[in-house]
Coordinates of C-alpha atoms in Angstrom, one line a residue:
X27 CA -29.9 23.2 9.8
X28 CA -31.4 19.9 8.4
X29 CA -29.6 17.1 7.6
X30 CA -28.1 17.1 3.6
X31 CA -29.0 14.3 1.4
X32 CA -28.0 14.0 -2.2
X33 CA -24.1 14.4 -2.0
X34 CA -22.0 11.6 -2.2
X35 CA -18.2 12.9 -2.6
X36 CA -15.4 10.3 -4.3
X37 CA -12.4 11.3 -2.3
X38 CA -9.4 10.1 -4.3
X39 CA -5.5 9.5 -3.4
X40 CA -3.1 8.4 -6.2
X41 CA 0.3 8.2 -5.5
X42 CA 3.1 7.9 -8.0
X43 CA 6.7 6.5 -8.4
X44 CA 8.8 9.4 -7.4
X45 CA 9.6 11.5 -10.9
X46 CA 6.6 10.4 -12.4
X47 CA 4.1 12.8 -11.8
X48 CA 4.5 15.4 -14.4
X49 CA 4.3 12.2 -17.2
X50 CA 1.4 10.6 -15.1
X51 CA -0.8 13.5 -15.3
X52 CA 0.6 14.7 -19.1
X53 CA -0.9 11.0 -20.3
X54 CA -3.8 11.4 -18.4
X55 CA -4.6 15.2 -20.0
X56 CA -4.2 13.8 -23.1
X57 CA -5.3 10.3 -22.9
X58 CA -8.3 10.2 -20.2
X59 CA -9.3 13.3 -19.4
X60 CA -11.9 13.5 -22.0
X61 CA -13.3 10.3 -21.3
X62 CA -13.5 10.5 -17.4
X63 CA -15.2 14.1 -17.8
X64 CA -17.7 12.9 -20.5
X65 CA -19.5 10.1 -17.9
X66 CA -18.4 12.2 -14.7
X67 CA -18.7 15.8 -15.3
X68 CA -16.2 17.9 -13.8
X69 CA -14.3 17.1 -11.1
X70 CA -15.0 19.1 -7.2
X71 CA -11.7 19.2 -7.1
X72 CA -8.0 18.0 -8.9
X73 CA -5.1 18.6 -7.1
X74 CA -1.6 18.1 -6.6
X75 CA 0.5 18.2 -3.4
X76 CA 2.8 20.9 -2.2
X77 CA 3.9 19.7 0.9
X78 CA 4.1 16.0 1.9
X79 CA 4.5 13.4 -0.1
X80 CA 5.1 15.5 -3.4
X81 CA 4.5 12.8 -5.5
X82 CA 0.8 12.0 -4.9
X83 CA -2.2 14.4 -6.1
X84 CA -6.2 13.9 -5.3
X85 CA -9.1 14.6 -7.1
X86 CA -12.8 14.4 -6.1
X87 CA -16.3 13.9 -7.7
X88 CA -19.4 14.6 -6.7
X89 CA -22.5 12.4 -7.0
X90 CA -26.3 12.4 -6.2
X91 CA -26.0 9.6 -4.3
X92 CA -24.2 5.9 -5.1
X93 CA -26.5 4.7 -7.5
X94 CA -26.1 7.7 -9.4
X95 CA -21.9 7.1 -8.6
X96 CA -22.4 3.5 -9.7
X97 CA -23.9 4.2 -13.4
X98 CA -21.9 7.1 -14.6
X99 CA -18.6 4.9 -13.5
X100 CA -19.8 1.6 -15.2
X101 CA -20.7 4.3 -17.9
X102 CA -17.2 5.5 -18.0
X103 CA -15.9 1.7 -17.4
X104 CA -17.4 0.8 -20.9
X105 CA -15.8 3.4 -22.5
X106 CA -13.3 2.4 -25.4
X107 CA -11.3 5.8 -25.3
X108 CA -11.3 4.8 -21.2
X109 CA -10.3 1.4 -21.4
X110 CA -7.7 2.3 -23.8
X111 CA -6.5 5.3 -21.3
X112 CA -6.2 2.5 -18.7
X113 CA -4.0 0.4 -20.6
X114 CA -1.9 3.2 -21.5
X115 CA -1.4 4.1 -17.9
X116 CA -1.0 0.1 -16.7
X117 CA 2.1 0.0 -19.9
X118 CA 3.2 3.2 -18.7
X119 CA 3.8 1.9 -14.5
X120 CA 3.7 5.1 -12.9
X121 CA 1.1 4.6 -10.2
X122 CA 2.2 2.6 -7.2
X123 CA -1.0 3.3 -5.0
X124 CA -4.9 4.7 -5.3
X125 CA -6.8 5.5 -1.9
X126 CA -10.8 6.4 -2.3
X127 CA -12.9 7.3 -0.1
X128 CA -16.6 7.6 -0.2
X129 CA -17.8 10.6 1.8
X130 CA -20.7 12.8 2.8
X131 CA -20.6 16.4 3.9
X132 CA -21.2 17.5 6.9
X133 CA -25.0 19.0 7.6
X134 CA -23.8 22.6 9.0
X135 CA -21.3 23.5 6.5
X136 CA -22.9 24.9 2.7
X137 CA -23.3 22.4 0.7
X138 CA -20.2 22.9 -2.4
X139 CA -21.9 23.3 -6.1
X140 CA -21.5 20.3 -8.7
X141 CA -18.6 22.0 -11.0
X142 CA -19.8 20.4 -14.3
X143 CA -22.2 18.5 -14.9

């Protein structure tokens, strides 16, 4: 198989004061999800944990490439209903850590469908 190009996967780890998850994500539904999914399409992926450390979840986006990565973010960055999400979730204290991670599949696995757009 040929080598992939065009895939850049955001590969993200938030972790959350423990018995703050459910309010975390219930501000985000209602606060940023809109916004985020406007610039970024849907997510690959939005998860939460069932084993391990309970109180984390991931999600992951897919990109062309990081230029592509870089202008729907600064997109999403400039973004009054975003900016106002992020204040909201600063006020609110619940996170405690992020983790990203910038990858690129593998070139002899199927390469995964953008989910959105």
């Amino acid at each position: 198989m040929g080598e992939r190009t065009g895939m850049l996967l955001d590969h993200r780890t938030y972790t959350c004061r423990p018995g703050t998850l459910k309010k975390h994500l219930a501000l985000y539904e209602k606060h940023g999800w809109a916004a985020q999914t406007r610039h970024l399409g849907m997510p690959f992926a939005y998860l939460t944990t069932e084993t391990g450390d309970v109180n984390s979840y991931v999600h992951v986006w897919m990109y062309e490439d990081a230029a592509d990565r870089a202008r729907r973010r600064a997109a999403m960055q400039a973004d009054p209903e975003w900016i106002a999400y992020l204040e909201m979730s600063a006020e609110a204290g619940y996170l405690e850590k992020q983790e990203n991670k910038l990858m690129v599949p593998v070139p002899f696995v199927p390469a995964p469908t953008r989910a959105g757009g």
